[in-house]
XYZ file of C-alpha atoms in Angstrom:
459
model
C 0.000 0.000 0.000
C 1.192 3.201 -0.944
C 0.410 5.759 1.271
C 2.617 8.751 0.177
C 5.905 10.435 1.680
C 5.052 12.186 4.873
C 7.029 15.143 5.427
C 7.509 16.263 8.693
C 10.095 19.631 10.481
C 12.849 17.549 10.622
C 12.543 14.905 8.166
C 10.489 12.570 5.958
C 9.652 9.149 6.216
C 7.793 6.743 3.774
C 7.312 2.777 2.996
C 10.601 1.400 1.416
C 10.122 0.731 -2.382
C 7.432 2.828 -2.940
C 7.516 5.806 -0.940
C 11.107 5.822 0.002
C 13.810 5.054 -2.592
C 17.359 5.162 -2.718
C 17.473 7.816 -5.068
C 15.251 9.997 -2.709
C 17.716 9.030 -0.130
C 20.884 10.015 -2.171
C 19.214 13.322 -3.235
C 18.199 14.477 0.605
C 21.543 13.230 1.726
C 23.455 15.451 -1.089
C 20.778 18.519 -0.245
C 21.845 18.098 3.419
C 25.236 17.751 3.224
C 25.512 20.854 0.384
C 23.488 22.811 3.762
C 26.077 21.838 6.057
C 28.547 22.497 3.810
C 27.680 25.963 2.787
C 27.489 27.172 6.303
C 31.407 26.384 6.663
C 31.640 22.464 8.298
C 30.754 19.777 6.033
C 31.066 16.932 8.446
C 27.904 15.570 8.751
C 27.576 12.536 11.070
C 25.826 9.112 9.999
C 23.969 6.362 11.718
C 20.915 4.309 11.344
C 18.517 1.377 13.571
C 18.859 -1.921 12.112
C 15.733 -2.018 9.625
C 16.653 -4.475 7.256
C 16.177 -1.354 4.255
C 19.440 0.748 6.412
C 22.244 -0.866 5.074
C 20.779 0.184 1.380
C 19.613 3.453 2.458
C 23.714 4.120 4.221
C 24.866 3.157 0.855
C 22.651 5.781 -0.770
C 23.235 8.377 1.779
C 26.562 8.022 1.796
C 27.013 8.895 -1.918
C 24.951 11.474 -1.841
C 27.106 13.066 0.999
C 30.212 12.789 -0.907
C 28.653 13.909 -3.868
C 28.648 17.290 -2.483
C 31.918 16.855 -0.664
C 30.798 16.459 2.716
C 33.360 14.067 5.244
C 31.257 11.233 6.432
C 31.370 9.971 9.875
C 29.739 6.604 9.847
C 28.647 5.458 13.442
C 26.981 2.256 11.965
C 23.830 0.650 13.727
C 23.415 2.438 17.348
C 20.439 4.536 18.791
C 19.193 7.709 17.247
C 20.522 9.813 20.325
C 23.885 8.477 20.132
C 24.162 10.246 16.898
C 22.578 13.493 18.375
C 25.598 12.993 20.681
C 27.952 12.078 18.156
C 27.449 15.630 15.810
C 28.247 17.208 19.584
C 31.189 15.495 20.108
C 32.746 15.455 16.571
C 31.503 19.597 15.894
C 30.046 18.078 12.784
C 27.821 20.521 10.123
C 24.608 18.065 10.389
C 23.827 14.730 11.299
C 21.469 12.115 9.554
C 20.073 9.161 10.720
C 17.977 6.611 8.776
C 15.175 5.178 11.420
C 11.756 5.227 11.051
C 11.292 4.996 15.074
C 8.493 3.359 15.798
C 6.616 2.441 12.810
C 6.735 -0.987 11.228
C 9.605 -3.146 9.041
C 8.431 -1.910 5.647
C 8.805 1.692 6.525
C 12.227 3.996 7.026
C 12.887 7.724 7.259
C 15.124 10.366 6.946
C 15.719 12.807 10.197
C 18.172 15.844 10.321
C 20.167 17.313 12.863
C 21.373 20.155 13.396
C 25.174 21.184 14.487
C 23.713 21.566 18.045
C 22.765 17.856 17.898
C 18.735 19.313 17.534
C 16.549 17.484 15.038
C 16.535 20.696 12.279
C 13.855 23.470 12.905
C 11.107 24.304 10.834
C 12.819 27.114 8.702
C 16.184 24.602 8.612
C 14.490 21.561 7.452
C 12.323 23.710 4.965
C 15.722 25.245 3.410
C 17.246 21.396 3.621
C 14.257 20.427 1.150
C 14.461 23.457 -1.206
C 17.597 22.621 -1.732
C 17.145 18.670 -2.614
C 14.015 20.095 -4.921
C 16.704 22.440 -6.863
C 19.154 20.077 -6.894
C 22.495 20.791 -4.622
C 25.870 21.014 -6.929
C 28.105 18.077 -6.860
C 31.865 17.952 -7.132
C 34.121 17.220 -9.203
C 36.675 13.844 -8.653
C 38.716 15.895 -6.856
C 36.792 17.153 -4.266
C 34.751 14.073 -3.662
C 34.553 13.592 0.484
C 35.604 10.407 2.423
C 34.069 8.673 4.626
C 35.062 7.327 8.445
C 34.147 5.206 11.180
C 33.492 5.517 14.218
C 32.923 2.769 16.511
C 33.204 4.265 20.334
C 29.641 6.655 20.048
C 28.004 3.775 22.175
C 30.542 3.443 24.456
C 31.037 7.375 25.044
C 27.144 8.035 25.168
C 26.694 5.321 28.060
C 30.073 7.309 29.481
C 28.490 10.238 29.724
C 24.744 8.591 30.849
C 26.933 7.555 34.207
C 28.614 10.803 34.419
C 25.174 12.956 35.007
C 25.278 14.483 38.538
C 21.766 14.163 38.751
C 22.250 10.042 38.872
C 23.681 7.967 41.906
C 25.674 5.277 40.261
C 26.909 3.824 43.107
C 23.489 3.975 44.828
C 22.070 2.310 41.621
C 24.842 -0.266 41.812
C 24.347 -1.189 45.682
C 20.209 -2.048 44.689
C 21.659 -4.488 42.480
C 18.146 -3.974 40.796
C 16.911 -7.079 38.665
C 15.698 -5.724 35.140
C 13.814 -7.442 32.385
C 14.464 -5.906 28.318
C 12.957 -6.089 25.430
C 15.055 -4.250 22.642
C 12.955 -5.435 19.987
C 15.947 -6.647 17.905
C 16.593 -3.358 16.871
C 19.657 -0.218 18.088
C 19.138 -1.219 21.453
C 20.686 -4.031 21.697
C 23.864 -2.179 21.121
C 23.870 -0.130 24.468
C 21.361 -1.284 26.908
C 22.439 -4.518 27.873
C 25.660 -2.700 28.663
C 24.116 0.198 30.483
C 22.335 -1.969 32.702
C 25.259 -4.165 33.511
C 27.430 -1.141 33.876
C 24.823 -0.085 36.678
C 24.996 -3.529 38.906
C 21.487 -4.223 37.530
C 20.887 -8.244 36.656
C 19.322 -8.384 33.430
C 16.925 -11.073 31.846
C 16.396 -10.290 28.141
C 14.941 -11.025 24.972
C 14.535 -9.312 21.316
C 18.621 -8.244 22.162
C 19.412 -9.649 18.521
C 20.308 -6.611 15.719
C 18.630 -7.702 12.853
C 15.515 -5.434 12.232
C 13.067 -8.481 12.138
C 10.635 -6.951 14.907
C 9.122 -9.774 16.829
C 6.153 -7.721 17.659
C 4.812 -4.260 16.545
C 7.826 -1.899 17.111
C 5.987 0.529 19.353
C 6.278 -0.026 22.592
C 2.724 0.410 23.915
C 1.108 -1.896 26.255
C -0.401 -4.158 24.039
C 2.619 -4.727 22.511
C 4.833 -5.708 25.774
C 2.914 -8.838 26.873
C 6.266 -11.067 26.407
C 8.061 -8.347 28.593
C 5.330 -8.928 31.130
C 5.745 -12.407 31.149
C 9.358 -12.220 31.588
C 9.357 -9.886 34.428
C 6.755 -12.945 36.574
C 8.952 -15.462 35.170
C 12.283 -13.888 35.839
C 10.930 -12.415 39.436
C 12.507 -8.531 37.587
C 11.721 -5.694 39.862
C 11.374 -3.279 36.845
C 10.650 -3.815 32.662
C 12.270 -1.670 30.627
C 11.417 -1.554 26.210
C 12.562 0.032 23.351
C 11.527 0.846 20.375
C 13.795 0.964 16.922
C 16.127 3.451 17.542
C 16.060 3.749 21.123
C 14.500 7.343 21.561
C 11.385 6.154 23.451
C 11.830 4.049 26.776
C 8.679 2.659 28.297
C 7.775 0.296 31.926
C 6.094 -2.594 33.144
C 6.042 -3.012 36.936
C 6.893 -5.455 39.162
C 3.702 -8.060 38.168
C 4.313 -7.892 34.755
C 1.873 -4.771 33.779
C 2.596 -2.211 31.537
C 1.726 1.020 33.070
C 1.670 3.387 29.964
C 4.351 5.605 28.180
C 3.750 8.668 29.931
C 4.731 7.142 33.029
C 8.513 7.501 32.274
C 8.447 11.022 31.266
C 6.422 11.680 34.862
C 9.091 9.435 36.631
C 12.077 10.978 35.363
C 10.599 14.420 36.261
C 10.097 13.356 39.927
C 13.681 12.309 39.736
C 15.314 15.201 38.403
C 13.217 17.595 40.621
C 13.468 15.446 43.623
C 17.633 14.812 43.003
C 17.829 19.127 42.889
C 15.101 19.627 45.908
C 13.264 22.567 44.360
C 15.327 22.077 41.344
C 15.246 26.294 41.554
C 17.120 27.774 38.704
C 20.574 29.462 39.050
C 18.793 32.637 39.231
C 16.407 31.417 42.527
C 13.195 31.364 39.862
C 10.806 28.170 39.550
C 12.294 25.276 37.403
C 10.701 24.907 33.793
C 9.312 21.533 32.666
C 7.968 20.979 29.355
C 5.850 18.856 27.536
C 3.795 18.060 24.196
C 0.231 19.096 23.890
C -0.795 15.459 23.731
C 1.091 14.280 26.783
C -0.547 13.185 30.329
C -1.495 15.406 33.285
C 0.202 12.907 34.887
C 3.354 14.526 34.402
C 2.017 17.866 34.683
C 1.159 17.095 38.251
C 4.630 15.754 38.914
C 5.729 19.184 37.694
C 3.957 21.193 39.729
C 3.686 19.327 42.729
C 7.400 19.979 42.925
C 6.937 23.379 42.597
C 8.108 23.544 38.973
C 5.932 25.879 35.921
C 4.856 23.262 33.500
C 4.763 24.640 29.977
C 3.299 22.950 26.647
C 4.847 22.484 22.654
C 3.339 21.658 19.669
C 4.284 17.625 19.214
C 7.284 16.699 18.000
C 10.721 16.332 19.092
C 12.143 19.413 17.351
C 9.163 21.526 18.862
C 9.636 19.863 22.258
C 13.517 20.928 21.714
C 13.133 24.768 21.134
C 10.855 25.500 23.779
C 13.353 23.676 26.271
C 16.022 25.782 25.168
C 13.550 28.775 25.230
C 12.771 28.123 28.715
C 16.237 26.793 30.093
C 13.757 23.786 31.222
C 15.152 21.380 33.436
C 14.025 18.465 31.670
C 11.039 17.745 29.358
C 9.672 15.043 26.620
C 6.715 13.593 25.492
C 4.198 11.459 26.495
C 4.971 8.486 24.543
C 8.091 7.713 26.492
C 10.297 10.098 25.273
C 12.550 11.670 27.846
C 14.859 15.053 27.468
C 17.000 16.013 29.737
C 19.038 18.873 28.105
C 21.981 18.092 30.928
C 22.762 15.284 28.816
C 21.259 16.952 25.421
C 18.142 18.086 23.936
C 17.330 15.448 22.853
C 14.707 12.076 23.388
C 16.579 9.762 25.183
C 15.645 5.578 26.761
C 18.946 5.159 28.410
C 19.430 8.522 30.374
C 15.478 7.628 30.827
C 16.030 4.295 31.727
C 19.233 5.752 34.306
C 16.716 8.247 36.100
C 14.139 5.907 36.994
C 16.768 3.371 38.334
C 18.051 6.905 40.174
C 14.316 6.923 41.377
C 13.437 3.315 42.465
C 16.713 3.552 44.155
C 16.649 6.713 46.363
C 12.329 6.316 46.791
C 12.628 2.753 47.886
C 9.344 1.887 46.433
C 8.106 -0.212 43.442
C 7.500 0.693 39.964
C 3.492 -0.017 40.452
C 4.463 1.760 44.074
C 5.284 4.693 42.071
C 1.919 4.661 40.041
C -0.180 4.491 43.448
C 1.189 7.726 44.553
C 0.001 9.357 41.242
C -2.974 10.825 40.544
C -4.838 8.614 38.459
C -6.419 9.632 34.537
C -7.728 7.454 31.653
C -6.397 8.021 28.343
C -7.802 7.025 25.352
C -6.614 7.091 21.918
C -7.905 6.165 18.481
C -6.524 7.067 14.967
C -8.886 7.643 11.969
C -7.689 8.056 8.212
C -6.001 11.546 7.321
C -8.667 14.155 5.415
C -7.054 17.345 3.899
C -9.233 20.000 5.277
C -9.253 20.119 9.189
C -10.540 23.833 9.901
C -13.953 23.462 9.369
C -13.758 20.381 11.387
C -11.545 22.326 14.287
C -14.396 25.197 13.695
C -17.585 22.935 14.799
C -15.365 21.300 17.607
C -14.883 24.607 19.283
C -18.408 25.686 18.737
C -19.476 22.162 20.096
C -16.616 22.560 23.444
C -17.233 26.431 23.997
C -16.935 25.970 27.371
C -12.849 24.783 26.939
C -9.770 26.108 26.307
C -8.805 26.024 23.043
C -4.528 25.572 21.708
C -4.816 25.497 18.105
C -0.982 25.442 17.967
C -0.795 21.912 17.113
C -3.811 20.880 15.754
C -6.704 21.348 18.342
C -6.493 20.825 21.877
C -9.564 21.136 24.231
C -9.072 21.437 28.107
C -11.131 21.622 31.063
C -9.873 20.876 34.884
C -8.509 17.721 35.276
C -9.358 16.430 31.305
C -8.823 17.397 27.774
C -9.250 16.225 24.230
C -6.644 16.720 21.324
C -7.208 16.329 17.631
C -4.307 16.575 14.725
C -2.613 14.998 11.861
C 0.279 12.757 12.459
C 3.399 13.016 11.077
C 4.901 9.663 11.056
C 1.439 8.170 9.636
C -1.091 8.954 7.483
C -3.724 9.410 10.352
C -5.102 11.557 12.421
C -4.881 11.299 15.770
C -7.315 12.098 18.413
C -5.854 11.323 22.088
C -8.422 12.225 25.302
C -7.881 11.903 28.841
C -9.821 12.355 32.164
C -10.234 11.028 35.813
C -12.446 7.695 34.302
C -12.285 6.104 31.184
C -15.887 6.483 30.471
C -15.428 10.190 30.284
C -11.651 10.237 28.461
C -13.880 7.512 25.580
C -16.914 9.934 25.715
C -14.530 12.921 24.372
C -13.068 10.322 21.333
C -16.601 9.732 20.671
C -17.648 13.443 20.254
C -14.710 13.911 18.005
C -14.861 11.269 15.933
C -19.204 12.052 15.548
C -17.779 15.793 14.491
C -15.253 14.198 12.094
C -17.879 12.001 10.712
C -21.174 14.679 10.226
């Protein structure tokens, strides 16, 4: 099925074959390298999760780099924020990693960084595809660029995971916490396994293999962890932890083998960076900054502020989620679908400084993972895709009409709020859906505000 090229800020992604092609690939690659080039460091770094499509689309990239002259630095198969780290470390122009994240085998993507290790911005990524529309210049033999390896990102981004003041190692280390993983045979199997041993944890695993044949559907949302589940009651693990793809998202199951829900880890983290600082006050004495997508849980909103911290919204999306951190000097942030940024480390979304905070928390708390959840508040949410239609205004138009009694944040889409629930309508971009994602105190009431939407969408 062919369902078209979905563009995004930062990137593009597409089914292999149809969609995505190697050509595509080659001519993005030479657009983005000519952009790195032309503001004065042509170094762009290069890495990709282990989709069986990635070795063909490095090939493709990698010619288009050195089309355009750019100097390649080829990290192979690791996690998508190992190469954020990795355009840090080296000072490179732009980075470019092939992952399509969480969708299935059949697709891939494109996503850009930025010299600052950022997916690109809106006006950055827009410029990045005027210039593969144009066509970049290419060189001639002479000025062809080479490419390098190197093999030690892994190692250096787990380095620098330990390293974080905000994380007792040797308190983590003393719990000797036994963990259950699930790395879906994808990137993580080439640095959690280590992380976790380099923390004293005891590790039962499966899905550690590096192949790109995902076992189960690579998002890891409940329904898709009931082999982690098992493993944790079989294995007696205190804590689950799974991946998806490329190792950007990081989500739990609890002691009895439940999955508690992605936005858990973002809420967890937060409670452990604001707990490890106390107030986690600024330098200058104000409130710390945490911040969030539009479409993530109150959950972690009330872990904000019940630490005394200003919570602030983005529009979705990791690049969104990026500039308002850095526009807010937040503490940490992320999004509700397990992806935690803690700009410490970078600004970036990030399982195994995710996966090190929790540990940090379990550790220094002394309760369980479903211990944790108790002392929550508890909400519902529901959410339900339905195919993509062109024209959303009208339909955003009757919604508020219908809601007039909620706030409206038409940033991103539309999201409706009201004390303690809220309702959030908008076009993906990594499928071609749309998403509509409700919570509340029951479930009842969080599948009530789907159902108005969807009755809207339908009329």
């Amino acid at each position: 099925m062919n369902h078209g090229l979905i563009v995004s800020v930062s990137g593009m992604r597409g089914i292999v074959g149809s969609d995505l092609t190697p050509e595509l690939v080659t001519r993005h690659a030479a657009a983005l390298g000519a952009w790195a080039r032309a503001a004065g460091n042509p170094t762009v770094v290069l890495g990709r999760d282990s989709r069986t499509s990635g070795a063909m689309f490095a090939m493709a990239a990698k010619a288009g780099l050195m089309s355009v002259g750019a100097e390649v630095i080829d990290l192979g198969i690791v996690p998508t924020p190992t190469v954020q780290l990795a355009v840090e470390h080296h000072r490179a122009g732009a980075g470019l990693i092939l992952t399509a994240s969480h969708n299935p085998v059949e697709w891939n993507a494109l996503k850009l960084v930025g010299p600052d290790g950022v997916f690109l911005d809106a006006q950055d990524g827009a410029a990045v595809r005027d210039l593969a529309e144009r066509g970049p210049d290419r060189v001639d033999w002479a000025g062809i660029g080479r490419v390098r390896e190197d093999t030690e990102a892994v190692s250096r981004h787990i380095d620098q995971v330990l390293a974080l003041p905000q994380i007792d190692v040797e308190l983590i280390r003393s719990k000797q916490f036994r963990v259950a993983l699930d790395c879906v045979r994808g990137a993580g199997g080439t640095i959690m396994p280590a992380l976790l041993e380099r923390l004293g944890c005891h590790v039962s695993a499966i899905n550690l293999e590096i192949d790109g044949r995902f076992p189960r559907p690579p998002e890891p949302v409940p329904e898709h962890l009931e082999e982690l589940g098992r493993l944790v009651r079989d294995s007696g693990a205190q804590v689950g932890f799974a991946v998806d793809p490329d190792v950007d998202r990081l989500a739990l199951v609890d002691e009895h083998g439940r999955a508690i829900g992605e936005d858990y880890t973002l809420a967890f983290a937060v409670q452990a960076v604001l707990g490890r600082n106390g107030t986690g006050a600024g330098l200058d004495g104000s409130a710390p900054v945490v911040v969030a997508n539009l479409s993530t849980s109150l959950v972690v909103e009330d872990a904000a502020t019940s630490a005394g911290a200003v919570f602030e919204r983005a529009p979705v999306g990791e690049a969104n989620v990026a500039q308002f951190i850095q526009q807010h000097g937040a503490v940490i942030g992320g999004e509700g679908n397990g992806g935690v940024m803690f700009p410490q480390a970078h600004t970036g979304r990030d399982a195994p400084v995710g996966l090190a905070l929790i540990l940090h928390l379990l550790a220094t708390t002394k309760l369980t993972v479903s211990g944790l959840v108790e002392a929550a508040p508890r909400y519902s949410i529901v959410k339900a895709k339905v195919p993509r239609r062109d024209d959303l205004a009208p339909i955003y138009q009757r919604l508020q009409s219908r809601f007039a009694d909620a706030t409206a944040d038409s940033r991103d889409g539309l999201r409706l709020a009201w004390p303690g629930r809220w309702v959030h309508l908008r076009p993906s971009g990594t499928e071609p859906v749309i998403r509509i994602i409700a919570e509340a105190a029951t479930v009842e009431d969080a599948e009530a505000l789907v159902s108005e939407c969807r009755n809207v969408l339908d009329a």
